[in-house]
Every structure is written in C-alpha cells, then in structure tokens.
Coordinates of C-alpha atoms in Angstrom, one line a residue:
Chain A
A16 CA 8.2 -16.4 -27.7
Q17 CA 6.7 -19.4 -29.5
K18 CA 3.6 -19.1 -31.5
I19 CA 1.5 -21.8 -33.2
T20 CA -0.9 -20.8 -36.0
Q21 CA -3.8 -22.9 -37.2
T22 CA -5.7 -21.1 -39.7
Q23 CA -8.5 -23.5 -40.3
P24 CA -11.0 -23.3 -37.6
G25 CA -13.2 -26.2 -39.2
M26 CA -12.9 -28.7 -41.8
F27 CA -14.9 -31.3 -43.6
V28 CA -13.8 -34.4 -45.5
Q29 CA -15.4 -37.3 -46.9
E30 CA -15.0 -40.6 -45.3
K31 CA -12.0 -42.7 -46.8
E32 CA -10.4 -39.4 -48.4
A33 CA -7.2 -37.8 -47.1
V34 CA -7.2 -34.6 -45.4
T35 CA -4.5 -32.0 -44.5
L36 CA -4.6 -29.7 -41.3
D37 CA -2.4 -26.9 -41.5
C38 CA 0.0 -25.7 -38.7
T39 CA 2.9 -23.1 -38.9
Y40 CA 5.0 -22.1 -35.9
D41 CA 7.3 -19.3 -34.8
T42 CA 10.2 -19.9 -32.7
S43 CA 13.8 -18.8 -32.8
D44 CA 15.0 -21.9 -30.7
P45 CA 17.4 -24.1 -32.6
S46 CA 16.0 -27.3 -31.1
Y47 CA 12.3 -27.6 -30.6
G48 CA 9.7 -30.5 -31.0
L49 CA 6.3 -30.4 -32.9
F50 CA 3.2 -32.4 -31.8
W51 CA -0.2 -33.1 -33.0
Y52 CA -3.0 -34.1 -30.6
K53 CA -6.5 -35.2 -31.1
Q54 CA -9.4 -34.3 -28.8
P55 CA -12.7 -36.1 -29.3
S56 CA -16.0 -34.8 -28.0
S57 CA -15.1 -36.7 -24.6
G58 CA -12.5 -34.3 -23.9
E59 CA -9.3 -36.3 -23.4
M60 CA -6.1 -35.4 -25.4
I61 CA -4.6 -38.1 -27.3
F62 CA -1.0 -37.8 -28.6
L63 CA -0.8 -38.7 -32.4
I64 CA 2.6 -37.9 -33.6
Y65 CA 5.9 -36.2 -33.0
Q66 CA 8.6 -34.4 -35.3
G67 CA 11.9 -33.3 -33.9
S68 CA 13.2 -30.3 -35.4
Y69 CA 16.6 -32.0 -36.3
D70 CA 14.7 -35.1 -37.8
Q71 CA 15.6 -35.5 -41.4
Q72 CA 12.6 -37.6 -42.5
N73 CA 8.7 -36.7 -41.9
A74 CA 7.2 -38.7 -39.1
T75 CA 4.6 -41.2 -39.8
E76 CA 2.3 -43.1 -37.3
G77 CA -0.3 -45.4 -39.2
R78 CA -2.5 -43.2 -41.1
Y79 CA -0.9 -40.1 -39.6
S80 CA 2.1 -38.3 -41.3
L81 CA 3.5 -34.9 -40.4
N82 CA 4.6 -32.9 -43.4
F83 CA 7.4 -30.9 -42.1
Q84 CA 8.9 -28.0 -44.0
K85 CA 11.3 -26.5 -41.8
A86 CA 12.2 -23.5 -44.1
R87 CA 8.6 -22.5 -44.1
K88 CA 8.2 -23.3 -40.5
S89 CA 5.2 -25.6 -41.2
A90 CA 4.1 -28.8 -39.6
N91 CA 1.0 -30.1 -41.5
L92 CA -0.9 -33.2 -40.4
V93 CA -2.1 -35.5 -43.1
I94 CA -4.7 -38.0 -42.3
S95 CA -5.1 -40.7 -44.8
A96 CA -8.3 -42.7 -45.4
S97 CA -10.4 -40.6 -43.2
Q98 CA -12.7 -42.5 -40.7
L99 CA -16.0 -41.4 -39.0
G100 CA -14.0 -41.7 -35.6
D101 CA -11.5 -39.1 -36.8
S102 CA -14.0 -36.3 -36.1
A103 CA -12.4 -34.3 -33.5
M104 CA -10.4 -31.3 -32.4
Y105 CA -6.9 -31.4 -33.7
F106 CA -4.2 -29.3 -32.0
C107 CA -0.8 -28.6 -33.1
A108 CA 1.8 -27.8 -30.3
S109 CA 5.5 -27.0 -30.0
S110 CA 7.8 -27.7 -27.2
R111 CA 11.1 -26.2 -26.0
V112 CA 13.7 -27.0 -23.6
V113 CA 14.0 -24.5 -20.7
N114 CA 16.3 -24.4 -17.6
Y115 CA 15.0 -27.3 -15.8
G116 CA 12.3 -28.9 -17.8
Q117 CA 10.4 -27.9 -21.1
N118 CA 7.2 -26.2 -21.9
F119 CA 4.8 -26.4 -24.6
V120 CA 2.6 -23.9 -26.8
F121 CA -0.6 -25.0 -28.4
G122 CA -2.3 -23.5 -31.4
P123 CA -6.2 -22.7 -31.4
G124 CA -7.0 -26.1 -32.9
T125 CA -8.9 -27.2 -36.0
R126 CA -12.3 -29.0 -35.8
L127 CA -12.4 -31.9 -38.4
S128 CA -15.8 -33.3 -39.5
V129 CA -15.8 -36.5 -41.5
L130 CA -18.9 -37.2 -43.6
P131 CA -20.1 -40.5 -44.4
Chain B
D32 CA 0.0 -47.8 -18.5
V33 CA 0.5 -44.3 -18.3
K34 CA -2.2 -42.5 -16.0
V35 CA -2.9 -39.0 -15.2
T36 CA -6.0 -38.4 -13.0
Q37 CA -7.8 -35.3 -12.1
S38 CA -9.9 -34.9 -8.8
S39 CA -13.3 -34.0 -10.5
R40 CA -14.7 -34.1 -14.0
Y41 CA -17.3 -31.4 -13.5
L42 CA -17.3 -28.7 -10.6
V43 CA -19.7 -25.8 -10.0
K44 CA -18.5 -23.0 -7.7
R45 CA -19.7 -19.5 -6.6
T46 CA -17.9 -16.4 -7.1
G47 CA -15.3 -15.8 -4.4
E48 CA -14.9 -19.5 -3.4
K49 CA -11.7 -20.9 -3.0
V50 CA -11.0 -23.9 -5.5
F51 CA -8.7 -26.7 -5.6
L52 CA -8.2 -28.7 -8.7
E53 CA -5.6 -31.6 -8.0
C54 CA -3.8 -33.7 -10.7
V55 CA -2.0 -37.0 -9.9
Q56 CA 0.3 -39.0 -12.2
D57 CA 1.5 -42.4 -11.6
M58 CA 4.5 -42.2 -14.3
D59 CA 7.3 -40.6 -11.9
H60 CA 7.4 -37.8 -14.3
E61 CA 9.4 -34.6 -13.5
N62 CA 7.3 -32.1 -15.2
M63 CA 3.8 -31.3 -14.6
F64 CA 1.5 -28.6 -16.2
W65 CA -1.9 -27.0 -15.7
Y66 CA -3.8 -25.5 -18.9
R67 CA -7.0 -23.8 -19.3
Q68 CA -8.8 -24.4 -22.5
D69 CA -11.4 -22.1 -24.1
P70 CA -13.0 -22.2 -27.6
G71 CA -10.9 -20.5 -30.4
L72 CA -7.9 -20.2 -27.8
G73 CA -6.6 -23.6 -27.6
L74 CA -4.8 -24.6 -24.6
R75 CA -2.9 -21.9 -22.5
L76 CA -0.3 -22.7 -20.1
I77 CA -1.3 -21.3 -16.4
Y78 CA 1.7 -22.8 -14.5
F79 CA 4.2 -25.7 -14.8
S80 CA 6.5 -27.4 -12.3
Y81 CA 9.8 -29.1 -13.1
D82 CA 10.3 -30.6 -9.6
V83 CA 8.8 -30.8 -6.3
K84 CA 8.2 -27.5 -4.8
M85 CA 9.5 -25.9 -8.0
K86 CA 7.1 -23.9 -10.3
E87 CA 7.2 -21.5 -13.0
K88 CA 4.6 -19.2 -14.4
G89 CA 3.0 -20.0 -17.7
D90 CA 1.2 -17.5 -20.2
I91 CA -1.9 -16.8 -17.9
P92 CA -0.9 -17.3 -14.2
E93 CA -3.1 -14.4 -12.9
G94 CA -5.8 -15.4 -10.5
Y95 CA -4.1 -18.8 -9.9
S96 CA -1.5 -20.4 -7.8
V97 CA -0.1 -24.0 -7.6
S98 CA 1.4 -26.4 -5.2
R99 CA 3.6 -29.3 -5.8
E100 CA 4.5 -30.9 -2.4
K101 CA 4.9 -34.3 -3.8
K102 CA 6.4 -35.6 -7.2
E103 CA 3.1 -37.1 -8.2
R104 CA 0.7 -34.5 -7.1
F105 CA 0.2 -30.9 -8.7
S106 CA -2.7 -28.7 -7.5
L107 CA -4.1 -25.7 -9.1
I108 CA -5.6 -23.2 -6.8
L109 CA -8.0 -20.4 -7.6
E110 CA -7.9 -18.2 -4.4
S111 CA -11.2 -16.4 -5.2
A112 CA -13.0 -17.7 -8.2
S113 CA -14.5 -15.4 -10.7
T114 CA -16.9 -16.0 -13.5
N115 CA -14.1 -15.4 -16.1
Q116 CA -12.4 -18.7 -14.8
T117 CA -15.2 -20.7 -16.0
S118 CA -13.3 -22.9 -18.4
M119 CA -12.0 -26.5 -19.1
Y120 CA -8.8 -27.4 -17.1
L121 CA -6.3 -29.8 -18.2
C122 CA -3.4 -31.3 -16.4
A123 CA -0.4 -32.9 -18.0
S124 CA 2.8 -34.5 -17.2
S125 CA 6.0 -35.5 -19.1
P126 CA 9.2 -37.0 -18.3
W127 CA 12.5 -34.9 -18.6
G128 CA 15.2 -36.4 -20.3
G129 CA 17.9 -33.7 -19.6
R130 CA 19.6 -31.4 -22.0
G131 CA 20.7 -33.2 -25.2
L132 CA 18.0 -35.6 -25.1
P133 CA 14.8 -35.6 -27.2
V134 CA 11.9 -33.8 -25.8
W135 CA 8.9 -35.8 -24.7
T136 CA 5.4 -35.6 -25.2
Q137 CA 2.9 -34.7 -22.5
Y138 CA 0.1 -37.3 -21.0
F139 CA -3.1 -35.6 -20.2
G140 CA -5.6 -36.1 -17.6
P141 CA -9.6 -36.2 -18.4
G142 CA -9.9 -32.5 -17.7
T143 CA -12.0 -30.6 -15.2
R144 CA -15.0 -28.5 -16.5
L145 CA -15.3 -25.5 -14.0
L146 CA -18.4 -23.5 -13.8
V147 CA -18.2 -20.4 -11.6
L148 CA -21.7 -18.7 -10.9

C-alpha cells in the first residue's frame, strides 16, 4: 500500500524567504504521480504542482518547485519568496493507476505560517 | 472553468439520522472521490467511483455507502450517523486518460463540515 509521510506538522518562515516542506513516499508501483495541494483557512483544496515518476526534470510552477529525489523517495515542495498569502495547510499526495481508474493517498499535512 | 459543487457547506445532524452528502461536477470526469479530513490525519479516502454505478472501497468505508447513478453526481450516505463521523467531507473528481497516459490531478469541491450531535 502507498504511504505519504510529512514529518513537519508546522513550519514558520519569514516573508520573502524560501521554505522547503518535506514529503517522503512509499510505493512499489513503477508508475505514479506526486502532487502538492494548498488548503487555506477557507477550506478549498488548491492544486499547486505535479511530478510524474518518469519525469527527468523537477517540476516548477511559478514560485513553487518540487525537489524530486526518486532514489530517496522524496518529493519536497520549495516555495521561493514566501508571501503572507502562502500561510495555509500543505498536503503531499501520490496517485497510482488501478484497474479502471486511479486513486490517491494523502499525507497528514504541514501547516505553514508566514511571518511579516 | 472547472467546477465541483457540494450540496452543503455546513450540516448538523443527530446520532442515528440518515445523512446524504451530494457532489456534482461539470467536467465530464470519469473518476469521483469522497474523502474525510481530520486534523493530523490528512485526507482519507472513503470511496471512489470510476464510472456510473461503479464504486470501489477506499481506506475507511465502514459506516458509509455511495451512489453514482449519473456521471456528474456522486453521493455519500451515512446510513446511521454517529458522533465519530463528525468531520470535514471533501468530494473530488478527475479525468481518466487510460493506461499509458499521464495521471491527472483531482479537482475538489469546497467541502462539507458535518457535525453529528
């Protein structure tokens, strides 16, 4: 079974600094996807970034980048130049193809607080 | 624009009541999911459906059932609500590209905060 581990329940970062949120995954599937989602206090889940297991390059989306280290089974999220609006819960997730669709496994989340 | 809606943002029910949570997506997605979210546990998959009338159990299906009579609608049913089902419930959908094609992200609804008294 797949498992996602996020070892940082909470993180603080100063505005305009970079921050790394850790994520490790455990899967025996040869093909999988890794995702990061942001959940502000309003509750909606916002997709941030995706990395495929066969992608050679690390994914980037604006200020977000995913540091993918396949041998270590880690998929850390890096947020550059933090903003106050980045304060939220962040979830790492993995997906895999099953017979007729796909399912997803989520980590417990990391609460990021950006300080002015 | 992508849209997943849930029937209620907040719901208060009594123990033993039958509870229906509805989710509708307008993106013609094949896959739909129900999760519950609890502090420190993240999102846990209750059920998912890959087609009309098709369903698969997730990690925590006990006490829940689902219904998918139409492609755009996926309902979660609590047959007899209990206090330990007080939680945030999130619905999501995703397209299915078929084997050999990239997996896709999910699109989430706004969530339903359920309180069972």
